[in-house]
């Protein structure tokens, strides 16, 4: 059933009709479309725009339609123009001409954005829960490796010893912010557009505040024209997904390179890897590589939405129908990636001995040595230069930094020279970073507990 055409003399071009249809993708909004329609007919009944018993009949028929759609999703395969015409067609089959009254004063322009907002609200809640599970998995792994010493890297060169918990907490906090960002986006999505008409507002005495409450919206949109053209709530959600996917990609990258045989710090759960069709020895980190690769895809979704909006004049334009697939794709991709990443993190094994051996490399203690000298009174730049010369000397003579330090430092700082043992102990090194946010095991445990706590808040 077409919702328009009274002023047309013929049918649309066949190719154009297919081109124009959004039902192949906006049928995902069918539950929201029906929920919004039910609330709308109840609002029409309350304000007397339709009779109370008509409102009841429409509401009941829509409720049954929702049940049918849930029981038999195959019924969504029909050749409708969009989700709105699908619902109206099915409602007409159920109640005849009365179905038209469900659309009294209502425009698809406001319907499509109402459905998308409702869908985003529900999807955001699910995505936030999934992110919370991942933060908890990282926190649990981080707690068990809170004292597992490993090298920390800058520029992919070993820099200073850290603990595994410190690395886990770094990624966990990024995800905590994503969790909060999605919550912020949800607040701006949870605004009712319905009651805006096509652009000018509704001429019916609908109580929009009551309609908002009925649908669980926090506010009503304050301008009807803005309400039908605004998609920044969708762009904002998609940005939150893109940023989340970027964080997942960075976590994936760390797990990929540090689990490779040349490093061997982590053992990936086998069930998240795949083999090679040629090289029998391989267990490739495909799950993580896909999470990383899909960041490009979610970035694309965001750019697609921003580009879609930028040249549009005020009001609804059909261009806006292009919003939904980008939003769906971002939500699906980020949602699936978070779940896969949670499985990888939960199944991660730590090769503590390998990590510790790598962290014990003496040059990682160079900065610690310079700080120790400065704390005994040597100006820090001088200490930095002196340790630099010790490193060069060690390289030149093929001795270890510690041997050179033992030779040279008594003349400069007998105090430091006397405790080289502890200066070069990576466990001591991490324990000394005990200020909040540092890599000391106790600080890391607190940080991880705080991260897990933050995502338990609503
Ligand atoms: N299917 C459209 C969309 O998703 C809604 C239809 C609005 N069409 C119109 N001609 N006013 O944006």
Tab-separated table of C-alpha atoms and ligand atoms in Angstrom:
chain	number	residue	atom	x	y	z
A	1	UNK	CA	0.000	0.000	0.000
A	2	UNK	CA	1.323	3.424	-0.966
A	3	UNK	CA	0.776	6.205	1.587
A	4	UNK	CA	0.528	8.828	-1.123
A	5	UNK	CA	-0.477	9.185	-4.777
A	6	UNK	CA	-3.840	10.914	-4.744
A	7	UNK	CA	-2.418	13.529	-7.067
A	8	UNK	CA	-0.546	11.045	-9.289
A	9	UNK	CA	-1.722	9.680	-12.611
A	10	UNK	CA	0.455	6.556	-12.706
A	11	UNK	CA	2.907	4.343	-10.892
A	12	UNK	CA	6.512	5.170	-10.127
A	13	UNK	CA	9.271	3.903	-12.390
A	14	UNK	CA	10.207	0.347	-11.323
A	15	UNK	CA	13.922	0.961	-10.929
A	16	UNK	CA	13.273	4.163	-9.065
A	17	UNK	CA	10.806	2.400	-6.758
A	18	UNK	CA	13.463	-0.054	-5.663
A	19	UNK	CA	15.953	2.776	-5.357
A	20	UNK	CA	13.529	4.693	-3.179
A	21	UNK	CA	12.541	1.911	-0.813
A	22	UNK	CA	13.989	1.894	2.682
A	23	UNK	CA	12.100	-1.138	3.985
A	24	UNK	CA	15.030	-3.482	3.261
A	25	UNK	CA	16.876	-1.763	6.109
A	26	UNK	CA	14.441	0.334	8.119
A	27	UNK	CA	12.381	-2.746	8.945
A	28	UNK	CA	14.807	-3.056	11.821
A	29	UNK	CA	12.821	-0.222	13.370
A	30	UNK	CA	9.514	-2.069	13.224
A	31	UNK	CA	9.153	-2.616	16.978
A	32	UNK	CA	9.890	1.064	17.601
A	33	UNK	CA	7.564	2.176	14.810
A	34	UNK	CA	4.729	0.191	16.345
A	35	UNK	CA	5.480	1.365	19.888
A	36	UNK	CA	5.505	4.990	18.737
A	37	UNK	CA	2.282	4.478	16.764
A	38	UNK	CA	0.587	2.982	19.788
A	39	UNK	CA	1.607	5.917	21.963
A	40	UNK	CA	0.443	8.308	19.246
A	41	UNK	CA	-3.040	6.830	18.917
A	42	UNK	CA	-3.384	6.880	22.692
A	43	UNK	CA	-2.385	10.572	22.654
A	44	UNK	CA	-4.953	11.229	19.899
A	45	UNK	CA	-7.576	9.503	22.020
A	46	UNK	CA	-6.669	11.455	25.155
A	47	UNK	CA	-6.958	14.825	23.424
A	48	UNK	CA	-10.218	13.898	21.711
A	49	UNK	CA	-8.837	14.031	18.163
A	50	UNK	CA	-10.199	10.509	17.715
A	51	UNK	CA	-12.782	8.701	19.821
A	52	UNK	CA	-11.604	6.745	22.833
A	53	UNK	CA	-12.896	3.454	21.460
A	54	UNK	CA	-11.159	4.102	18.122
A	55	UNK	CA	-7.927	4.721	19.969
A	56	UNK	CA	-8.418	1.463	21.849
A	57	UNK	CA	-9.074	-0.501	18.672
A	58	UNK	CA	-6.024	0.946	16.949
A	59	UNK	CA	-3.853	0.389	19.998
A	60	UNK	CA	-5.041	-3.215	20.308
A	61	UNK	CA	-4.484	-3.942	16.616
A	62	UNK	CA	-0.989	-2.445	16.781
A	63	UNK	CA	-0.218	-4.533	19.847
A	64	UNK	CA	-1.260	-7.673	17.959
A	65	UNK	CA	0.841	-6.601	14.990
A	66	UNK	CA	3.861	-6.272	17.270
A	67	UNK	CA	3.265	-9.806	18.519
A	68	UNK	CA	2.884	-11.150	14.970
A	69	UNK	CA	6.064	-9.495	13.823
A	70	UNK	CA	7.928	-10.923	16.760
A	71	UNK	CA	6.523	-14.399	16.218
A	72	UNK	CA	7.058	-14.375	12.466
A	73	UNK	CA	9.909	-12.090	11.362
A	74	UNK	CA	9.532	-13.491	7.827
A	75	UNK	CA	6.445	-11.306	7.438
A	76	UNK	CA	8.864	-8.382	7.139
A	77	UNK	CA	9.990	-9.609	3.730
A	78	UNK	CA	7.104	-7.907	1.965
A	79	UNK	CA	7.503	-5.312	-0.710
A	80	UNK	CA	6.682	-2.227	1.410
A	81	UNK	CA	8.104	1.218	0.674
A	82	UNK	CA	9.314	1.719	4.220
A	83	UNK	CA	8.620	0.622	7.764
A	84	UNK	CA	5.910	3.249	8.110
A	85	UNK	CA	3.944	2.060	5.112
A	86	UNK	CA	4.437	-1.552	6.246
A	87	UNK	CA	2.789	-0.840	9.588
A	88	UNK	CA	-0.006	1.183	8.029
A	89	UNK	CA	-0.683	-1.536	5.461
A	90	UNK	CA	-0.896	-4.228	8.097
A	91	UNK	CA	-3.029	-2.005	10.311
A	92	UNK	CA	-5.409	-1.407	7.402
A	93	UNK	CA	-5.711	-5.163	6.912
A	94	UNK	CA	-6.646	-5.440	10.584
A	95	UNK	CA	-9.037	-2.510	11.107
A	96	UNK	CA	-9.863	-1.172	7.637
A	97	UNK	CA	-10.209	2.565	7.075
A	98	UNK	CA	-9.802	3.316	10.742
A	99	UNK	CA	-6.077	2.649	10.229
A	100	UNK	CA	-5.782	5.992	8.471
A	101	UNK	CA	-6.703	7.753	11.723
A	102	UNK	CA	-3.487	6.500	13.315
A	103	UNK	CA	-1.795	8.947	10.956
A	104	UNK	CA	-3.968	11.914	11.732
A	105	UNK	CA	-1.615	14.893	11.522
A	106	UNK	CA	1.452	12.654	11.625
A	107	UNK	CA	4.283	12.766	9.106
A	108	UNK	CA	6.793	10.091	8.232
A	109	UNK	CA	9.400	12.786	8.706
A	110	UNK	CA	8.795	12.735	12.442
A	111	UNK	CA	8.076	9.007	12.539
A	112	UNK	CA	11.383	7.935	11.053
A	113	UNK	CA	13.399	10.035	13.464
A	114	UNK	CA	11.261	8.945	16.423
A	115	UNK	CA	11.873	5.304	15.578
A	116	UNK	CA	15.578	5.867	15.162
A	117	UNK	CA	15.817	7.627	18.533
A	118	UNK	CA	13.956	4.811	20.269
A	119	UNK	CA	16.131	2.213	18.577
A	120	UNK	CA	19.313	4.074	19.499
A	121	UNK	CA	18.251	4.331	23.111
A	122	UNK	CA	17.797	0.584	23.380
A	123	UNK	CA	20.915	-0.190	21.375
A	124	UNK	CA	23.006	2.243	23.404
A	125	UNK	CA	21.934	0.524	26.618
A	126	UNK	CA	22.972	-2.854	25.242
A	127	UNK	CA	26.262	-1.533	23.933
A	128	UNK	CA	27.061	0.128	27.268
A	129	UNK	CA	26.391	-3.150	29.066
A	130	UNK	CA	28.747	-4.940	26.691
A	131	UNK	CA	31.446	-2.320	27.223
A	132	UNK	CA	31.000	-2.719	30.984
A	133	UNK	CA	31.586	-6.494	30.638
A	134	UNK	CA	34.804	-5.803	28.717
A	135	UNK	CA	36.024	-3.340	31.337
A	136	UNK	CA	35.303	-5.952	33.991
A	137	UNK	CA	37.209	-8.611	32.046
A	138	UNK	CA	40.185	-6.259	31.679
A	139	UNK	CA	39.993	-5.390	35.362
A	140	UNK	CA	39.929	-9.075	36.351
A	141	UNK	CA	42.930	-9.916	34.146
A	142	UNK	CA	44.696	-6.774	35.329
A	143	UNK	CA	44.119	-7.645	38.984
A	144	UNK	CA	45.599	-11.099	38.489
A	145	UNK	CA	48.575	-9.552	36.681
A	146	UNK	CA	48.846	-6.467	38.906
A	147	UNK	CA	52.402	-7.411	39.882
A	148	UNK	CA	53.427	-9.100	36.615
A	149	UNK	CA	56.382	-7.027	35.434
A	150	UNK	CA	56.868	-6.392	31.737
A	151	UNK	CA	58.538	-3.728	29.629
A	152	UNK	CA	56.502	-0.662	28.841
A	153	UNK	CA	57.112	0.809	25.403
A	154	UNK	CA	57.349	4.179	23.757
A	155	UNK	CA	57.967	4.362	20.007
A	156	UNK	CA	57.759	0.525	20.154
A	157	UNK	CA	61.125	0.606	21.951
A	158	UNK	CA	61.310	-0.751	25.485
A	159	UNK	CA	61.178	2.241	27.828
A	160	UNK	CA	60.670	1.373	31.502
A	161	UNK	CA	59.308	-1.595	33.421
A	162	UNK	CA	55.580	-1.557	34.050
A	163	UNK	CA	53.132	-4.147	35.305
A	164	UNK	CA	50.652	-5.952	33.103
A	165	UNK	CA	47.908	-4.530	35.329
A	166	UNK	CA	49.075	-1.053	34.372
A	167	UNK	CA	48.626	-1.823	30.676
A	168	UNK	CA	45.242	-3.432	31.316
A	169	UNK	CA	44.127	-0.399	33.325
A	170	UNK	CA	45.214	1.968	30.546
A	171	UNK	CA	42.899	0.223	28.109
A	172	UNK	CA	40.154	-0.150	30.711
A	173	UNK	CA	40.021	3.576	31.411
A	174	UNK	CA	39.716	4.394	27.726
A	175	UNK	CA	36.695	2.092	27.634
A	176	UNK	CA	35.257	3.682	30.778
A	177	UNK	CA	35.209	6.964	28.879
A	178	UNK	CA	33.462	5.274	25.959
A	179	UNK	CA	30.884	3.962	28.385
A	180	UNK	CA	30.291	7.480	29.669
A	181	UNK	CA	30.337	8.978	26.185
A	182	UNK	CA	27.617	6.588	25.077
A	183	UNK	CA	25.640	7.646	28.149
A	184	UNK	CA	25.990	11.296	27.111
A	185	UNK	CA	24.899	10.473	23.572
A	186	UNK	CA	21.898	8.625	24.962
A	187	UNK	CA	20.750	11.727	26.832
A	188	UNK	CA	20.686	13.752	23.629
A	189	UNK	CA	18.991	10.939	21.719
A	190	UNK	CA	16.238	10.581	24.295
A	191	UNK	CA	14.161	13.536	23.104
A	192	UNK	CA	10.685	13.146	21.570
A	193	UNK	CA	10.221	14.470	18.005
A	194	UNK	CA	6.668	13.158	17.615
A	195	UNK	CA	4.082	15.922	17.576
A	196	UNK	CA	6.182	17.982	15.160
A	197	UNK	CA	4.176	17.166	12.042
A	198	UNK	CA	6.098	17.472	8.798
A	199	UNK	CA	7.953	20.602	9.910
A	200	UNK	CA	5.572	23.213	11.295
A	201	UNK	CA	4.296	21.459	14.404
A	202	UNK	CA	0.972	19.767	14.977
A	203	UNK	CA	-2.398	21.437	14.759
A	204	UNK	CA	-3.880	18.819	17.098
A	205	UNK	CA	-4.188	19.483	20.827
A	206	UNK	CA	-1.802	16.635	21.644
A	207	UNK	CA	-0.170	16.661	25.064
A	208	UNK	CA	3.418	16.132	23.916
A	209	UNK	CA	4.746	15.930	27.469
A	210	UNK	CA	2.425	13.016	28.192
A	211	UNK	CA	3.368	11.412	24.875
A	212	UNK	CA	7.050	11.752	25.822
A	213	UNK	CA	6.422	10.122	29.190
A	214	UNK	CA	4.478	7.315	27.525
A	215	UNK	CA	7.496	6.521	25.312
A	216	UNK	CA	10.081	7.045	28.030
A	217	UNK	CA	11.586	10.194	26.500
A	218	UNK	CA	13.128	12.710	28.914
A	219	UNK	CA	12.094	15.794	26.964
A	220	UNK	CA	10.057	16.986	24.005
A	221	UNK	CA	11.884	18.562	21.072
A	222	UNK	CA	11.683	22.351	21.389
A	223	UNK	CA	11.363	23.116	17.664
A	224	UNK	CA	9.435	21.112	15.098
A	225	UNK	CA	11.653	22.020	12.161
A	226	UNK	CA	14.800	21.101	14.086
A	227	UNK	CA	13.124	17.896	15.256
A	228	UNK	CA	12.683	16.515	11.723
A	229	UNK	CA	16.072	17.607	10.376
A	230	UNK	CA	18.302	16.918	13.390
A	231	UNK	CA	20.553	13.909	13.086
A	232	UNK	CA	23.363	15.075	15.300
A	233	UNK	CA	22.182	12.624	17.944
A	234	UNK	CA	22.885	9.885	15.394
A	235	UNK	CA	26.271	11.325	14.453
A	236	UNK	CA	27.149	11.603	18.131
A	237	UNK	CA	26.255	7.978	18.782
A	238	UNK	CA	28.279	6.981	15.731
A	239	UNK	CA	31.230	9.017	16.942
A	240	UNK	CA	30.991	7.253	20.309
A	241	UNK	CA	31.082	3.948	18.394
A	242	UNK	CA	34.029	5.103	16.267
A	243	UNK	CA	35.990	6.195	19.323
A	244	UNK	CA	35.132	2.930	21.063
A	245	UNK	CA	36.231	0.940	18.017
A	246	UNK	CA	39.469	2.931	17.925
A	247	UNK	CA	40.115	1.992	21.551
A	248	UNK	CA	39.357	-1.642	20.764
A	249	UNK	CA	41.741	-1.457	17.817
A	250	UNK	CA	44.548	-0.129	20.001
A	251	UNK	CA	43.973	-2.857	22.555
A	252	UNK	CA	43.909	-5.370	19.707
A	253	UNK	CA	47.194	-4.015	18.413
A	254	UNK	CA	48.907	-4.431	21.797
A	255	UNK	CA	47.632	-7.968	22.126
A	256	UNK	CA	48.700	-8.783	18.567
A	257	UNK	CA	52.280	-7.666	18.711
A	258	UNK	CA	53.023	-8.632	22.285
A	259	UNK	CA	51.607	-12.133	21.771
A	260	UNK	CA	53.708	-12.701	18.638
A	261	UNK	CA	56.480	-15.271	18.956
A	262	UNK	CA	59.200	-12.577	19.013
A	263	UNK	CA	57.737	-11.153	22.230
A	264	UNK	CA	55.596	-13.984	23.549
A	265	UNK	CA	54.262	-12.098	26.578
A	266	UNK	CA	50.664	-13.198	26.116
A	267	UNK	CA	49.027	-16.393	24.919
A	268	UNK	CA	45.862	-15.704	22.932
A	269	UNK	CA	42.977	-18.079	23.492
A	270	UNK	CA	43.186	-20.516	20.605
A	271	UNK	CA	39.458	-20.333	19.957
A	272	UNK	CA	39.895	-16.723	18.808
A	273	UNK	CA	42.631	-17.500	16.279
A	274	UNK	CA	42.651	-19.257	12.914
A	275	UNK	CA	45.222	-21.354	11.111
A	276	UNK	CA	46.936	-20.906	7.785
A	277	UNK	CA	45.993	-22.922	4.717
A	278	UNK	CA	49.686	-23.189	3.810
A	279	UNK	CA	51.820	-22.776	6.917
A	280	UNK	CA	50.980	-25.492	9.423
A	281	UNK	CA	52.644	-23.765	12.362
A	282	UNK	CA	50.419	-20.688	12.326
A	283	UNK	CA	47.810	-19.532	14.807
A	284	UNK	CA	46.880	-16.136	13.571
A	285	UNK	CA	45.237	-13.412	15.659
A	286	UNK	CA	42.339	-12.929	13.236
A	287	UNK	CA	39.813	-11.874	15.860
A	288	UNK	CA	42.038	-9.003	16.908
A	289	UNK	CA	42.980	-8.068	13.365
A	290	UNK	CA	39.319	-7.849	12.416
A	291	UNK	CA	38.561	-5.685	15.434
A	292	UNK	CA	41.386	-3.396	14.321
A	293	UNK	CA	40.320	-3.460	10.681
A	294	UNK	CA	36.709	-2.714	11.461
A	295	UNK	CA	37.724	0.584	13.037
A	296	UNK	CA	38.091	1.853	9.467
A	297	UNK	CA	34.535	0.809	8.813
A	298	UNK	CA	33.044	2.628	11.800
A	299	UNK	CA	35.084	5.722	10.958
A	300	UNK	CA	33.512	5.467	7.508
A	301	UNK	CA	30.051	5.356	9.072
A	302	UNK	CA	30.760	8.549	10.976
A	303	UNK	CA	32.129	10.378	7.953
A	304	UNK	CA	29.132	9.200	5.960
A	305	UNK	CA	26.740	10.836	8.430
A	306	UNK	CA	28.660	14.071	8.731
A	307	UNK	CA	28.986	14.373	4.964
A	308	UNK	CA	25.295	13.578	4.561
A	309	UNK	CA	24.279	16.481	6.792
A	310	UNK	CA	26.549	19.240	5.726
A	311	UNK	CA	24.789	20.688	2.717
A	312	UNK	CA	21.175	20.033	3.612
A	313	UNK	CA	18.746	22.909	3.873
A	314	UNK	CA	16.390	23.142	6.847
A	315	UNK	CA	13.602	20.583	6.873
A	316	UNK	CA	13.300	16.933	5.938
A	317	UNK	CA	15.022	15.859	2.718
A	318	UNK	CA	15.064	12.323	1.378
A	319	UNK	CA	18.822	12.356	1.787
A	320	UNK	CA	18.091	11.764	5.453
A	321	UNK	CA	16.886	8.260	4.668
A	322	UNK	CA	20.593	7.490	4.176
A	323	UNK	CA	21.217	7.996	7.904
A	324	UNK	CA	20.041	4.630	9.153
A	325	UNK	CA	22.417	2.184	7.519
A	326	UNK	CA	25.430	4.096	8.816
A	327	UNK	CA	24.035	4.072	12.333
A	328	UNK	CA	23.084	0.387	12.161
A	329	UNK	CA	26.481	-0.565	10.809
A	330	UNK	CA	28.344	1.378	13.485
A	331	UNK	CA	26.221	-0.180	16.221
A	332	UNK	CA	26.491	-3.712	14.817
A	333	UNK	CA	30.219	-3.483	14.225
A	334	UNK	CA	31.130	-1.981	17.577
A	335	UNK	CA	28.697	-4.300	19.382
A	336	UNK	CA	30.134	-7.468	17.838
A	337	UNK	CA	33.714	-6.257	18.305
A	338	UNK	CA	33.223	-5.595	22.014
A	339	UNK	CA	31.846	-9.088	22.539
A	340	UNK	CA	34.716	-10.739	20.646
A	341	UNK	CA	37.267	-8.622	22.466
A	342	UNK	CA	35.764	-9.612	25.816
A	343	UNK	CA	36.261	-13.264	24.884
A	344	UNK	CA	39.878	-12.675	23.912
A	345	UNK	CA	40.653	-10.719	27.082
A	346	UNK	CA	38.939	-13.244	29.348
A	347	UNK	CA	40.911	-16.082	27.767
A	348	UNK	CA	44.281	-14.337	27.682
A	349	UNK	CA	47.217	-16.152	29.257
A	350	UNK	CA	50.202	-14.265	30.716
A	351	UNK	CA	53.690	-15.652	30.211
A	352	UNK	CA	55.031	-14.019	33.323
A	353	UNK	CA	58.550	-15.382	33.046
A	354	UNK	CA	58.996	-14.138	29.510
A	355	UNK	CA	57.593	-10.744	30.452
A	356	UNK	CA	59.832	-10.468	33.487
A	357	UNK	CA	62.945	-11.470	31.573
A	358	UNK	CA	62.243	-8.769	28.989
A	359	UNK	CA	61.607	-6.224	31.735
A	360	UNK	CA	64.895	-7.080	33.416
A	361	UNK	CA	66.955	-5.627	30.585
A	362	UNK	CA	69.220	-3.171	32.335
A	363	UNK	CA	68.833	-0.291	29.888
A	364	UNK	CA	65.173	-0.052	30.930
A	365	UNK	CA	66.467	1.146	34.278
A	366	UNK	CA	68.438	4.063	32.788
A	367	UNK	CA	65.791	6.665	33.648
A	368	UNK	CA	65.409	5.212	37.138
A	369	UNK	CA	69.156	5.459	37.626
A	370	UNK	CA	69.213	9.101	36.530
A	371	UNK	CA	66.372	9.943	38.932
A	372	UNK	CA	68.187	8.134	41.756
A	373	UNK	CA	71.326	10.207	41.094
A	374	UNK	CA	69.315	13.424	41.012
A	375	UNK	CA	67.639	12.572	44.293
A	376	UNK	CA	71.096	12.283	45.824
A	377	UNK	CA	71.829	15.849	44.747
A	378	UNK	CA	73.126	15.701	41.167
A	379	UNK	CA	71.207	18.116	38.882
A	380	UNK	CA	68.872	15.986	36.778
A	381	UNK	CA	70.192	17.058	33.356
A	382	UNK	CA	73.697	16.214	34.494
A	383	UNK	CA	72.545	12.845	35.814
A	384	UNK	CA	70.735	12.183	32.518
A	385	UNK	CA	73.929	12.971	30.586
A	386	UNK	CA	76.069	10.850	32.886
A	387	UNK	CA	73.782	7.815	32.581
A	388	UNK	CA	73.675	8.352	28.816
A	389	UNK	CA	77.459	8.113	28.738
A	390	UNK	CA	77.302	4.938	30.829
A	391	UNK	CA	74.896	3.417	28.296
A	392	UNK	CA	77.261	4.319	25.444
A	393	UNK	CA	80.216	2.933	27.348
A	394	UNK	CA	78.365	-0.318	28.004
A	395	UNK	CA	77.556	-0.645	24.334
A	396	UNK	CA	81.112	0.105	23.311
A	397	UNK	CA	82.776	-2.261	25.746
A	398	UNK	CA	80.196	-5.026	25.575
A	399	UNK	CA	79.607	-4.896	29.316
A	400	UNK	CA	76.263	-4.405	31.014
A	401	UNK	CA	75.011	-1.016	32.151
A	402	UNK	CA	75.134	-2.221	35.707
A	403	UNK	CA	78.791	-3.244	35.435
A	404	UNK	CA	79.723	0.131	34.025
A	405	UNK	CA	77.660	1.886	36.704
A	406	UNK	CA	79.421	-0.104	39.406
A	407	UNK	CA	82.762	1.045	37.986
A	408	UNK	CA	81.981	4.700	37.402
A	409	UNK	CA	79.392	5.791	39.958
A	410	UNK	CA	81.297	5.515	43.257
A	411	UNK	CA	83.221	8.635	42.245
A	412	UNK	CA	79.994	10.538	41.520
A	413	UNK	CA	77.504	9.253	44.022
A	414	UNK	CA	78.587	6.656	46.539
A	415	UNK	CA	75.003	6.438	47.858
A	416	UNK	CA	73.571	5.313	44.532
A	417	UNK	CA	76.574	3.131	43.798
A	418	UNK	CA	75.882	1.288	47.041
A	419	UNK	CA	72.333	0.349	46.062
A	420	UNK	CA	72.663	-0.581	42.415
A	421	UNK	CA	71.134	-3.933	43.230
A	422	UNK	CA	67.767	-2.363	43.997
A	423	UNK	CA	68.027	0.320	41.276
A	424	UNK	CA	68.345	-2.441	38.681
A	425	UNK	CA	65.576	-4.587	40.132
A	426	UNK	CA	62.480	-4.225	37.910
A	427	UNK	CA	60.183	-5.150	40.793
A	428	UNK	CA	61.648	-2.333	42.846
A	429	UNK	CA	61.316	-0.040	39.866
A	430	UNK	CA	57.600	-0.645	39.485
A	431	UNK	CA	57.001	-0.539	43.238
A	432	UNK	CA	58.542	2.919	43.391
A	433	UNK	CA	55.862	4.291	41.020
A	434	UNK	CA	53.305	4.271	43.776
A	435	UNK	CA	51.592	7.640	43.323
A	436	UNK	CA	47.976	7.315	42.147
A	437	UNK	CA	47.975	6.359	38.475
A	438	UNK	CA	51.439	4.798	38.672
A	439	UNK	CA	52.441	1.273	37.763
A	440	UNK	CA	53.061	0.047	41.342
A	441	UNK	CA	50.922	-3.039	41.975
A	442	UNK	CA	48.929	-1.377	44.743
A	443	UNK	CA	48.190	1.726	42.663
A	444	UNK	CA	47.208	-0.499	39.748
A	445	UNK	CA	44.846	-2.558	41.883
A	446	UNK	CA	43.106	0.588	43.045
A	447	UNK	CA	42.889	1.979	39.535
A	448	UNK	CA	41.408	-1.234	38.151
A	449	UNK	CA	38.864	-1.440	40.959
A	450	UNK	CA	37.851	2.164	40.311
A	451	UNK	CA	37.433	1.481	36.570
A	452	UNK	CA	35.229	-1.543	37.198
A	453	UNK	CA	33.242	0.472	39.694
A	454	UNK	CA	32.666	3.334	37.243
A	455	UNK	CA	30.971	1.133	34.650
A	456	UNK	CA	28.645	-0.333	37.266
A	457	UNK	CA	27.102	3.102	37.740
A	458	UNK	CA	24.114	3.893	35.529
B	1	LIG	N1	11.657	6.314	4.713
B	1	LIG	C1	11.947	7.684	4.995
B	1	LIG	C2	13.166	7.850	5.864
B	1	LIG	O1	13.656	6.899	6.338
B	1	LIG	C3	10.815	8.323	5.680
B	1	LIG	C4	9.885	8.757	4.648
B	1	LIG	C5	9.753	10.205	4.580
B	1	LIG	N2	9.449	10.431	3.220
B	1	LIG	C6	8.879	11.478	2.794
B	1	LIG	N3	8.659	11.567	1.534
B	1	LIG	N4	8.525	12.418	3.585
B	1	LIG	O2	13.655	8.935	6.037
